[in-house]
Tab-separated table of C-alpha atoms and ligand atoms in Angstrom:
chain	number	residue	atom	x	y	z
A	1391	MET	CA	136.078	111.521	67.259
A	1392	THR	CA	136.069	115.266	66.813
A	1393	TRP	CA	133.588	115.578	69.641
A	1394	SER	CA	135.899	114.291	72.338
A	1395	ARG	CA	138.906	116.058	70.915
A	1396	GLY	CA	136.964	119.289	70.876
A	1397	ASN	CA	136.117	118.750	74.491
A	1398	MET	CA	139.670	118.005	75.460
A	1399	ALA	CA	141.048	120.973	73.547
A	1400	ASP	CA	139.690	123.605	75.888
A	1401	GLY	CA	142.197	122.334	78.427
A	1402	GLU	CA	139.719	122.496	81.259
A	1403	GLU	CA	140.009	120.026	84.124
A	1404	PRO	CA	137.105	117.555	83.933
A	1405	GLU	CA	135.989	118.361	87.487
A	1406	LYS	CA	136.116	122.092	86.843
A	1407	LYS	CA	134.252	121.673	83.607
A	1408	ARG	CA	131.573	119.598	85.277
A	1409	ARG	CA	131.066	122.298	87.866
A	1410	ARG	CA	130.850	124.986	85.213
A	1411	VAL	CA	128.217	122.994	83.303
A	1412	GLU	CA	126.274	122.451	86.494
A	1413	GLU	CA	126.352	126.107	87.381
A	1414	LEU	CA	125.150	126.937	83.899
A	1415	ALA	CA	122.314	124.443	84.203
A	1416	GLU	CA	121.250	125.919	87.545
A	1417	LYS	CA	121.406	129.393	86.097
A	1418	MET	CA	119.259	128.341	83.157
A	1419	ALA	CA	116.732	126.893	85.538
A	1420	VAL	CA	116.515	130.173	87.421
A	1421	ASP	CA	116.640	132.242	84.244
A	1422	SER	CA	113.743	130.452	82.659
A	1423	GLY	CA	112.147	133.483	84.241
A	1424	HIS	CA	108.833	132.181	85.433
A	1425	GLY	CA	109.525	132.605	89.058
A	1426	GLY	CA	109.261	128.905	89.852
A	1427	ASN	CA	105.540	129.121	90.544
A	1428	ALA	CA	102.596	127.736	88.666
A	1429	ARG	CA	102.397	130.519	86.108
A	1430	ASP	CA	101.977	129.182	82.606
A	1431	TRP	CA	103.347	131.156	79.721
A	1432	ASP	CA	101.824	131.255	76.256
A	1433	GLY	CA	102.192	128.046	74.367
A	1434	ARG	CA	103.722	126.182	77.277
A	1435	TRP	CA	101.407	123.207	76.857
A	1436	ASN	CA	101.022	123.344	73.073
A	1437	HIS	CA	102.518	119.928	72.655
A	1438	VAL	CA	100.143	118.309	75.134
A	1439	GLN	CA	97.108	120.253	73.919
A	1440	LYS	CA	97.582	118.806	70.443
A	1441	PHE	CA	96.816	115.421	71.929
A	1442	LEU	CA	93.995	116.517	74.212
A	1443	GLU	CA	92.051	119.013	72.163
A	1444	ARG	CA	91.583	117.332	68.810
A	1445	PRO	CA	90.486	113.912	67.626
A	1446	GLY	CA	92.637	111.660	65.527
A	1447	PRO	CA	92.821	108.186	64.021
A	1448	PHE	CA	94.461	106.782	67.140
A	1449	THR	CA	92.348	108.379	69.831
A	1450	HIS	CA	90.186	106.306	72.140
A	1451	PRO	CA	86.731	105.563	70.585
A	1452	ASP	CA	84.995	107.343	73.482
A	1453	PHE	CA	87.390	110.253	73.596
A	1454	GLU	CA	85.921	113.724	73.471
A	1455	PRO	CA	88.432	116.466	72.817
A	1456	SER	CA	88.256	119.188	75.449
A	1457	THR	CA	90.294	121.794	77.225
A	1458	GLU	CA	89.403	120.322	80.600
A	1459	SER	CA	91.680	117.324	80.275
A	1460	LEU	CA	94.692	119.602	80.455
A	1461	HIS	CA	93.402	121.168	83.629
A	1462	PHE	CA	92.964	117.740	85.207
A	1463	LEU	CA	96.444	116.740	84.157
A	1464	LEU	CA	98.061	119.905	85.503
A	1465	GLU	CA	96.124	120.508	88.680
A	1466	THR	CA	94.311	117.418	89.867
A	1467	CYS	CA	95.920	114.208	88.742
A	1468	LYS	CA	98.052	112.776	91.531
A	1469	ILE	CA	100.784	110.361	90.523
A	1470	LEU	CA	102.965	108.206	92.733
A	1471	VAL	CA	106.374	107.228	91.404
A	1472	ILE	CA	108.057	104.387	93.226
A	1473	GLY	CA	111.813	104.443	92.928
A	1474	ALA	CA	114.027	107.438	92.192
A	1475	GLY	CA	116.869	105.476	90.632
A	1476	GLY	CA	117.640	104.782	86.977
A	1477	LEU	CA	114.026	104.453	85.904
A	1478	GLY	CA	112.760	106.872	88.547
A	1479	CYS	CA	114.874	109.823	87.351
A	1480	GLU	CA	113.631	109.295	83.799
A	1481	LEU	CA	110.033	108.893	84.959
A	1482	LEU	CA	110.046	112.038	87.077
A	1483	LYS	CA	111.552	114.085	84.269
A	1484	ASN	CA	109.121	112.695	81.663
A	1485	LEU	CA	106.029	113.119	83.828
A	1486	ALA	CA	106.965	116.623	84.927
A	1487	LEU	CA	107.646	117.751	81.364
A	1488	THR	CA	104.367	116.178	80.232
A	1489	GLY	CA	102.553	118.477	82.652
A	1490	PHE	CA	101.885	116.362	85.716
A	1491	ARG	CA	102.438	118.498	88.785
A	1492	GLN	CA	101.160	116.515	91.716
A	1493	ILE	CA	103.872	113.892	91.806
A	1494	HIS	CA	104.955	111.987	94.901
A	1495	VAL	CA	108.066	109.841	94.937
A	1496	ILE	CA	109.200	107.127	97.346
A	1497	ASP	CA	112.754	105.816	97.525
A	1498	MET	CA	114.594	104.292	100.450
A	1499	ASP	CA	118.094	104.644	98.964
A	1500	THR	CA	120.809	107.230	99.188
A	1501	ILE	CA	122.918	108.317	96.244
A	1502	ASP	CA	126.030	106.323	95.467
A	1503	VAL	CA	128.823	107.603	93.252
A	1504	SER	CA	128.177	104.707	90.832
A	1505	ASN	CA	124.662	106.068	90.149
A	1506	LEU	CA	125.895	109.285	88.577
A	1507	ASN	CA	126.460	107.919	85.062
A	1508	ARG	CA	122.731	107.530	84.446
A	1509	GLN	CA	120.706	108.943	87.346
A	1510	PHE	CA	120.958	112.391	85.888
A	1511	LEU	CA	119.095	114.299	88.595
A	1512	PHE	CA	122.074	113.687	90.906
A	1513	ARG	CA	125.488	115.352	91.068
A	1514	SER	CA	128.621	114.348	92.907
A	1515	LYS	CA	127.853	116.871	95.652
A	1516	ASP	CA	124.675	114.860	96.329
A	1517	VAL	CA	126.418	111.558	97.080
A	1518	GLY	CA	125.117	110.204	100.386
A	1519	ARG	CA	121.869	112.155	100.296
A	1520	PRO	CA	118.448	110.503	99.844
A	1521	LYS	CA	117.588	109.947	96.179
A	1522	ALA	CA	113.956	110.962	96.631
A	1523	ASP	CA	114.852	114.332	98.219
A	1524	VAL	CA	117.476	115.274	95.663
A	1525	ALA	CA	115.352	114.188	92.703
A	1526	ALA	CA	112.354	116.153	93.966
A	1527	ASP	CA	114.455	119.269	94.598
A	1528	PHE	CA	115.956	119.094	91.132
A	1529	ILE	CA	112.609	118.734	89.336
A	1530	ASN	CA	110.885	121.392	91.435
A	1531	ARG	CA	113.717	123.846	90.815
A	1532	ARG	CA	113.937	123.135	87.144
A	1533	ILE	CA	110.299	122.799	86.083
A	1534	PRO	CA	108.124	125.758	87.112
A	1535	GLY	CA	104.876	124.813	88.799
A	1536	CYS	CA	105.831	121.218	89.402
A	1537	ASN	CA	105.393	119.966	92.944
A	1538	VAL	CA	107.245	116.730	93.602
A	1539	VAL	CA	106.844	115.460	97.166
A	1540	PRO	CA	109.644	113.114	98.272
A	1541	TYR	CA	109.597	110.298	100.824
A	1542	PHE	CA	112.899	108.836	101.973
A	1543	LYS	CA	111.167	105.668	103.139
A	1544	LYS	CA	110.252	102.127	102.270
A	1545	ILE	CA	106.979	101.377	100.495
A	1546	GLN	CA	106.148	99.146	103.457
A	1547	ASP	CA	106.167	102.211	105.727
A	1548	PHE	CA	102.870	103.410	104.232
A	1549	ASP	CA	99.388	102.046	104.673
A	1550	GLU	CA	96.281	101.773	102.556
A	1551	SER	CA	95.066	105.291	103.226
A	1552	PHE	CA	98.297	106.692	101.806
A	1553	TYR	CA	98.148	104.696	98.584
A	1554	ARG	CA	94.453	105.336	98.105
A	1555	GLN	CA	95.032	109.053	97.446
A	1556	PHE	CA	96.691	108.486	94.049
A	1557	HIS	CA	95.119	108.286	90.607
A	1558	ILE	CA	97.945	106.278	89.076
A	1559	ILE	CA	101.011	104.521	90.475
A	1560	VAL	CA	104.184	104.000	88.436
A	1561	CYS	CA	106.889	101.605	89.528
A	1562	GLY	CA	110.507	101.947	88.541
A	1563	LEU	CA	111.925	99.272	90.807
A	1564	ASP	CA	114.736	96.778	90.593
A	1565	SER	CA	113.197	94.423	93.112
A	1566	ILE	CA	110.579	91.805	92.354
A	1567	ILE	CA	109.679	91.593	96.031
A	1568	ALA	CA	108.888	95.300	96.219
A	1569	ARG	CA	106.893	95.050	93.006
A	1570	ARG	CA	104.854	92.158	94.350
A	1571	TRP	CA	104.284	93.971	97.619
A	1572	MET	CA	103.003	97.020	95.743
A	1573	ASN	CA	100.815	94.800	93.573
A	1574	GLY	CA	99.414	93.154	96.715
A	1575	MET	CA	98.736	96.559	98.255
A	1576	LEU	CA	96.707	97.697	95.238
A	1577	MET	CA	94.757	94.432	95.327
A	1578	SER	CA	93.914	95.069	98.980
A	1579	LEU	CA	92.405	98.435	97.998
A	1580	LEU	CA	89.847	96.815	95.693
A	1581	ILE	CA	86.255	96.863	96.874
A	1582	TYR	CA	83.942	94.041	95.868
A	1583	GLU	CA	80.224	94.321	96.385
A	1584	ASP	CA	78.399	91.010	96.039
A	1585	GLY	CA	81.392	89.749	94.121
A	1586	VAL	CA	81.294	92.664	91.701
A	1587	LEU	CA	84.333	94.880	91.531
A	1588	ASP	CA	83.742	98.559	92.217
A	1589	PRO	CA	85.668	100.249	89.372
A	1590	SER	CA	86.276	103.386	91.425
A	1591	SER	CA	88.481	101.357	93.774
A	1592	ILE	CA	90.924	100.496	90.980
A	1593	ILE	CA	94.238	102.343	90.904
A	1594	PRO	CA	96.110	101.552	87.683
A	1595	LEU	CA	99.677	100.333	88.134
A	1596	ILE	CA	102.229	101.033	85.425
A	1597	ASP	CA	105.283	98.897	85.950
A	1598	GLY	CA	108.638	99.309	84.271
A	1599	GLY	CA	111.577	96.986	84.650
A	1600	THR	CA	115.041	96.819	83.125
A	1601	GLU	CA	117.960	94.484	83.320
A	1602	GLY	CA	120.937	95.349	81.166
A	1603	PHE	CA	119.755	95.676	77.578
A	1604	LYS	CA	116.361	94.134	78.271
A	1605	GLY	CA	113.284	95.791	79.631
A	1606	ASN	CA	109.538	95.627	79.921
A	1607	ALA	CA	106.658	97.971	80.539
A	1608	ARG	CA	103.217	96.887	81.545
A	1609	VAL	CA	99.840	98.244	82.452
A	1610	ILE	CA	97.983	96.563	85.285
A	1611	LEU	CA	94.379	97.341	86.114
A	1612	PRO	CA	94.098	95.584	89.480
A	1613	GLY	CA	91.283	93.073	89.565
A	1614	MET	CA	90.725	93.411	85.823
A	1615	THR	CA	93.918	92.531	83.970
A	1616	ALA	CA	96.859	90.254	84.689
A	1617	CYS	CA	98.740	91.317	87.803
A	1618	ILE	CA	102.388	90.869	88.773
A	1619	ASP	CA	101.671	87.570	90.521
A	1620	CYS	CA	99.577	86.251	87.600
A	1621	THR	CA	102.716	86.307	85.479
A	1622	LEU	CA	105.289	85.378	88.055
A	1623	GLU	CA	106.566	82.616	85.783
A	1624	LEU	CA	107.922	85.323	83.481
A	1625	TYR	CA	110.491	86.370	86.052
A	1626	PRO	CA	113.688	84.406	86.349
A	1627	PRO	CA	113.491	82.001	89.290
A	1628	GLN	CA	115.127	83.463	92.330
A	1629	ILE	CA	118.165	81.711	93.661
A	1630	ASN	CA	116.877	80.084	96.774
A	1631	PHE	CA	118.487	77.431	98.886
A	1632	PRO	CA	116.556	75.242	101.300
A	1633	MET	CA	117.348	76.048	104.917
A	1634	CYS	CA	118.176	72.412	105.747
A	1635	THR	CA	120.813	72.383	103.016
A	1636	ILE	CA	122.306	75.676	104.086
A	1637	ALA	CA	122.346	74.724	107.754
A	1638	SER	CA	123.464	71.101	107.660
A	1639	MET	CA	124.565	69.798	104.268
A	1640	PRO	CA	126.048	72.457	102.000
A	1641	ARG	CA	127.280	71.284	98.587
A	1642	LEU	CA	127.948	74.502	96.699
A	1643	PRO	CA	130.076	77.567	97.502
A	1644	GLU	CA	126.800	79.547	97.339
A	1645	HIS	CA	125.394	77.448	100.198
A	1646	CYS	CA	128.319	78.487	102.401
A	1647	ILE	CA	127.866	82.163	101.582
A	1648	GLU	CA	124.144	81.929	102.237
A	1649	TYR	CA	124.844	80.242	105.561
A	1650	VAL	CA	126.989	83.162	106.664
A	1651	ARG	CA	124.574	85.716	105.281
A	1652	VAL	CA	121.369	84.253	106.700
A	1653	LEU	CA	122.479	82.621	109.938
A	1654	GLN	CA	125.938	83.720	111.020
A	1655	TRP	CA	125.595	87.452	110.401
A	1656	PRO	CA	122.467	87.964	112.548
A	1657	LYS	CA	123.953	85.755	115.250
A	1658	GLU	CA	127.480	87.159	115.501
A	1659	LYS	CA	126.575	90.771	114.686
A	1660	PRO	CA	130.164	91.479	113.578
A	1661	PHE	CA	129.567	95.204	113.120
A	1662	GLY	CA	127.378	95.706	116.149
A	1663	GLU	CA	123.750	95.311	117.113
A	1664	ASP	CA	121.219	96.201	114.388
A	1665	VAL	CA	123.816	96.685	111.661
A	1666	PRO	CA	122.334	95.036	108.564
A	1667	LEU	CA	124.576	93.408	105.994
A	1668	ASP	CA	125.362	96.025	103.364
A	1669	GLY	CA	126.411	94.636	99.983
A	1670	ASP	CA	128.119	97.931	99.144
A	1671	ASN	CA	130.318	97.895	102.222
A	1672	PRO	CA	133.645	96.188	101.400
A	1673	GLU	CA	134.294	95.464	105.104
A	1674	HIS	CA	130.994	93.610	105.347
A	1675	ILE	CA	131.654	91.584	102.196
A	1676	LYS	CA	135.165	90.796	103.387
A	1677	TRP	CA	133.777	89.433	106.665
A	1678	VAL	CA	131.188	87.281	104.873
A	1679	PHE	CA	133.843	86.127	102.403
A	1680	GLN	CA	136.234	84.987	105.139
A	1681	LYS	CA	133.551	83.223	107.167
A	1682	SER	CA	132.257	81.548	104.010
A	1683	GLN	CA	135.748	80.293	103.233
A	1684	GLU	CA	136.024	78.815	106.715
A	1685	ARG	CA	132.718	77.037	106.312
A	1686	ALA	CA	133.612	75.857	102.814
A	1687	SER	CA	136.863	74.288	103.973
A	1688	GLU	CA	134.983	72.495	106.755
A	1689	PHE	CA	132.893	70.750	104.083
A	1690	ASN	CA	135.674	70.446	101.476
A	1691	ILE	CA	133.891	72.849	99.136
A	1692	THR	CA	135.954	74.976	96.770
A	1693	GLY	CA	135.076	78.052	94.766
A	1694	VAL	CA	134.205	80.681	97.369
A	1695	THR	CA	135.632	83.954	96.047
A	1696	TYR	CA	135.213	87.602	97.011
A	1697	ARG	CA	133.413	88.232	93.739
A	1698	LEU	CA	131.014	85.332	94.206
A	1699	THR	CA	130.358	86.483	97.758
A	1700	GLN	CA	129.414	89.927	96.541
A	1701	GLY	CA	127.312	88.427	93.749
A	1702	VAL	CA	125.333	86.213	96.133
A	1703	VAL	CA	124.889	88.924	98.756
A	1704	LYS	CA	123.958	91.667	96.324
A	1705	ARG	CA	122.449	89.971	93.282
A	1706	ILE	CA	124.060	92.569	91.052
A	1707	ILE	CA	121.852	93.846	88.254
A	1708	PRO	CA	123.613	95.687	85.442
A	1709	ALA	CA	122.152	99.049	84.498
A	1710	VAL	CA	122.068	100.589	81.031
A	1711	ALA	CA	120.972	104.211	80.689
A	1712	SER	CA	119.392	103.825	77.241
A	1713	THR	CA	117.220	100.889	78.326
A	1714	ASN	CA	115.968	102.920	81.269
A	1715	ALA	CA	115.190	105.823	78.950
A	1716	VAL	CA	113.125	103.669	76.575
A	1717	ILE	CA	111.184	101.876	79.305
A	1718	ALA	CA	110.505	105.035	81.312
A	1719	ALA	CA	109.278	106.753	78.140
A	1720	ALA	CA	106.878	103.884	77.494
A	1721	CYS	CA	105.643	104.026	81.096
A	1722	ALA	CA	105.183	107.803	81.105
A	1723	THR	CA	103.235	107.532	77.838
A	1724	GLU	CA	100.905	105.017	79.475
A	1725	VAL	CA	100.398	107.332	82.446
A	1726	PHE	CA	99.462	110.079	80.015
A	1727	LYS	CA	97.068	107.824	78.120
A	1728	ILE	CA	95.299	106.649	81.256
A	1729	ALA	CA	95.191	110.075	82.908
A	1730	SER	CA	93.780	111.757	79.809
A	1731	SER	CA	91.630	108.846	78.522
A	1732	ALA	CA	92.615	110.100	75.105
A	1733	TYR	CA	94.211	106.896	73.897
A	1734	VAL	CA	93.806	103.164	74.354
A	1735	PRO	CA	96.313	101.995	76.953
A	1736	LEU	CA	98.908	99.326	76.293
A	1737	ASN	CA	97.301	95.896	76.393
A	1738	ASN	CA	99.197	95.025	78.417
A	1739	TYR	CA	102.817	93.883	78.315
A	1740	LEU	CA	105.609	95.368	76.243
A	1741	VAL	CA	108.928	93.629	75.836
A	1742	PHE	CA	112.028	95.505	74.766
A	1743	ASN	CA	115.364	94.003	73.921
A	1744	ASP	CA	118.408	95.597	72.304
A	1745	VAL	CA	121.029	93.054	73.210
A	1746	ASP	CA	121.525	92.285	69.527
A	1747	GLY	CA	119.835	94.683	67.120
A	1748	LEU	CA	116.538	95.939	68.412
A	1749	TYR	CA	113.428	93.972	69.119
A	1750	THR	CA	110.151	94.888	70.720
A	1751	TYR	CA	106.709	93.405	70.853
A	1752	THR	CA	103.514	93.560	72.847
A	1753	PHE	CA	101.295	90.804	74.073
A	1754	GLU	CA	98.345	90.442	76.356
A	1755	ALA	CA	99.392	88.721	79.553
A	1756	GLU	CA	96.439	86.738	80.844
A	1757	ARG	CA	94.979	86.612	84.307
A	1758	LYS	CA	95.538	83.450	86.224
A	1759	GLU	CA	92.333	81.975	87.545
A	1760	ASN	CA	93.791	81.015	90.902
A	1761	CYS	CA	96.320	83.841	91.279
A	1762	THR	CA	97.313	84.204	94.926
A	1763	ALA	CA	97.248	87.991	94.683
A	1764	CYS	CA	94.192	88.877	92.609
A	1765	SER	CA	91.873	85.916	92.208
A	1766	GLN	CA	89.991	85.845	95.521
A	1767	VAL	CA	90.171	82.046	95.250
A	1768	PRO	CA	91.403	80.250	98.386
A	1769	GLN	CA	94.651	78.408	97.814
A	1770	ASP	CA	94.946	74.694	98.352
A	1771	LEU	CA	98.008	72.856	99.554
A	1772	LYS	CA	97.992	69.145	98.821
A	1773	PHE	CA	100.399	67.117	100.909
A	1774	ALA	CA	100.575	63.679	102.463
A	1775	PRO	CA	100.398	63.603	106.281
A	1776	SER	CA	103.902	62.158	106.163
A	1777	ALA	CA	105.278	65.203	104.338
A	1778	THR	CA	107.457	67.509	106.405
A	1779	LEU	CA	107.123	71.198	107.089
A	1780	GLN	CA	110.298	71.588	105.046
A	1781	ASP	CA	108.377	70.166	102.048
A	1782	ILE	CA	105.730	72.858	102.432
A	1783	LEU	CA	108.369	75.536	102.836
A	1784	GLU	CA	110.123	74.393	99.675
A	1785	TYR	CA	106.832	74.348	97.809
A	1786	LEU	CA	106.075	77.936	98.860
A	1787	THR	CA	109.490	79.206	97.820
A	1788	GLU	CA	110.086	77.098	94.721
A	1789	ASN	CA	106.663	76.857	93.108
A	1790	ALA	CA	106.891	79.113	90.069
A	1791	SER	CA	103.623	80.880	90.772
A	1792	LEU	CA	104.321	81.509	94.473
A	1793	GLN	CA	108.075	82.208	94.674
A	1794	MET	CA	107.974	83.366	98.259
A	1795	LYS	CA	111.132	84.619	99.838
A	1796	SER	CA	111.072	83.748	103.530
A	1797	PRO	CA	107.554	82.562	104.364
A	1798	ALA	CA	106.465	82.518	107.990
A	1799	ILE	CA	103.919	79.789	108.633
A	1800	THR	CA	101.422	79.868	111.473
A	1801	ALA	CA	98.452	77.682	112.287
A	1802	THR	CA	95.856	77.307	114.983
A	1803	ILE	CA	96.471	73.981	116.699
A	1804	ASP	CA	94.315	72.878	119.631
A	1805	GLY	CA	92.889	76.372	119.833
A	1806	LYS	CA	96.301	77.991	120.095
A	1807	ASN	CA	97.957	80.147	117.483
A	1808	ARG	CA	101.365	78.623	116.835
A	1809	THR	CA	104.285	79.804	114.751
A	1810	LEU	CA	105.495	76.714	112.935
A	1811	TYR	CA	108.417	78.384	111.225
A	1812	LEU	CA	109.736	81.912	110.962
A	1813	GLN	CA	113.028	82.707	109.304
A	1814	THR	CA	113.423	86.441	109.610
A	1815	VAL	CA	114.045	86.660	113.350
A	1816	ALA	CA	117.178	84.705	114.300
A	1817	SER	CA	116.006	83.578	117.744
A	1818	ILE	CA	112.603	82.406	116.479
A	1819	GLU	CA	114.242	80.725	113.489
A	1820	GLU	CA	116.445	78.746	115.847
A	1821	ARG	CA	113.523	77.799	118.041
A	1822	THR	CA	111.236	76.743	115.166
A	1823	ARG	CA	113.895	75.100	112.976
A	1824	PRO	CA	113.327	71.620	114.493
A	1825	ASN	CA	109.753	71.788	113.124
A	1826	LEU	CA	111.081	71.686	109.586
A	1827	CYS	CA	112.031	68.035	109.849
A	1828	LYS	CA	108.770	67.017	111.541
A	1829	THR	CA	105.885	65.570	109.546
A	1830	LEU	CA	102.617	67.445	109.257
A	1831	LYS	CA	101.014	64.795	111.402
A	1832	GLU	CA	103.664	65.128	114.090
A	1833	LEU	CA	103.060	68.851	114.137
A	1834	GLY	CA	99.398	68.196	114.920
A	1835	LEU	CA	98.085	69.518	111.611
A	1836	THR	CA	94.854	68.033	110.332
A	1837	ASP	CA	93.077	67.625	107.010
A	1838	GLY	CA	91.352	70.879	106.053
A	1839	GLN	CA	93.599	72.875	108.377
A	1840	GLU	CA	94.168	76.520	107.521
A	1841	LEU	CA	97.726	77.766	107.353
A	1842	ALA	CA	98.442	81.473	107.484
A	1843	VAL	CA	101.516	82.463	105.547
A	1844	ALA	CA	103.186	85.849	105.761
A	1845	ASP	CA	105.926	86.859	103.362
A	1846	VAL	CA	107.772	89.972	102.251
A	1847	THR	CA	106.201	89.629	98.808
A	1848	THR	CA	102.801	90.852	99.985
A	1849	PRO	CA	101.335	93.129	102.659
A	1850	GLN	CA	98.532	90.653	103.295
A	1851	THR	CA	98.689	87.331	105.106
A	1852	MET	CA	97.806	84.541	102.715
A	1853	LEU	CA	95.519	81.724	103.761
A	1854	PHE	CA	96.134	78.228	102.521
A	1855	LYS	CA	93.969	75.212	103.100
A	1856	LEU	CA	95.800	71.983	103.769
A	1857	HIS	CA	94.425	68.914	102.015
A	1858	PHE	CA	95.850	65.585	103.000
A	1859	THR	CA	96.550	63.188	100.190
A	1860	SER	CA	96.962	59.520	100.876
B	2445	ZN	ZN1	96.986	88.074	89.651
């Protein structure tokens, strides 16, 4: 271990050393001597030009080498990166060094001290600041000519006209819900004329995902290739507990924690009005933990611990820097291939695993004929009139190809638009909860009835057609 000993030997305090290295890095950025504007020095894009200006055995069959591709890449091509975390930092760095200059980045998070081991665009002085802002500043300062535009916002804060401006969208997210929402948004941008898809309305989505030592990268051409929802079965089932169980007959410690999280927190507002439960706030977790214990003892349930409470509230996903690096590299390569048309893109799903040795392979995920997100086929719900609304709710959340999170169900009954169940607003949840135990018939639903379902997994309301079975 000569490396670490060598580092120790200079006797410098770690904090002091870190600062010195940072100062040096900043100085290098300034000293790269190109004034931070779009001036390109000789040979700057040699590495990219090799790929764009000559043919080769792996180039796309229709590819024509030219000097114009580089110009498009540098000046015109507009990329949206979603997420400025572990994958996002890698993506921004890779894309900027590849030559992309019109990069926008959305992230709703601020920097936490635990991010600093792998989210290398952030320093300890940045803790508490928005990830998107700091990441954009770093890249713009360090890479002359690059123009990263940050948004400290949620993806849901933007509408179709915002997303339509991009040539390619890359996702580096740790949330399946956000991914599905983004997928749904790109589907809503598609234009069909007489049932034929207008190719100019397609915005390719490159999606990277990592969990510990496993990762995947995929290329989605909305309306043409398998989308996120087509392959929902590939994701681990989300831990979801039926509301009836949580509210009235808990059996597991997790049920008690969910009860406090979903029902008691919004009702009691222990930290004031409009203070959402924050999984990183020890005071919040402690409150949920104690209330969960109380509820558990009421039902003679054991096993509620602080750790379990945090696990249920936060769904902790381990992060490994090297996995992020590999997956982001694969994603950035796909962006380059699609933007330049020089190479055949990944078709369409790459799996990476280095839990034990190293394993990777690629397969073609197939479109699902009746995909809720991309198929344009109306969805049928088959239930007996004696089934309850709870049965439908469970179907929507537990069916492997739907996996909704907190569906809100509305229907037009006797000419009136009625909310049958809505979970996300505490007062409406309480008011509509009795409906869950009612049968479809009792609710006044009829055969062929349309149900409108809204969920956080998509920006669009989904229509289902109810078919009564006997
Ligand atoms: Zn699909």
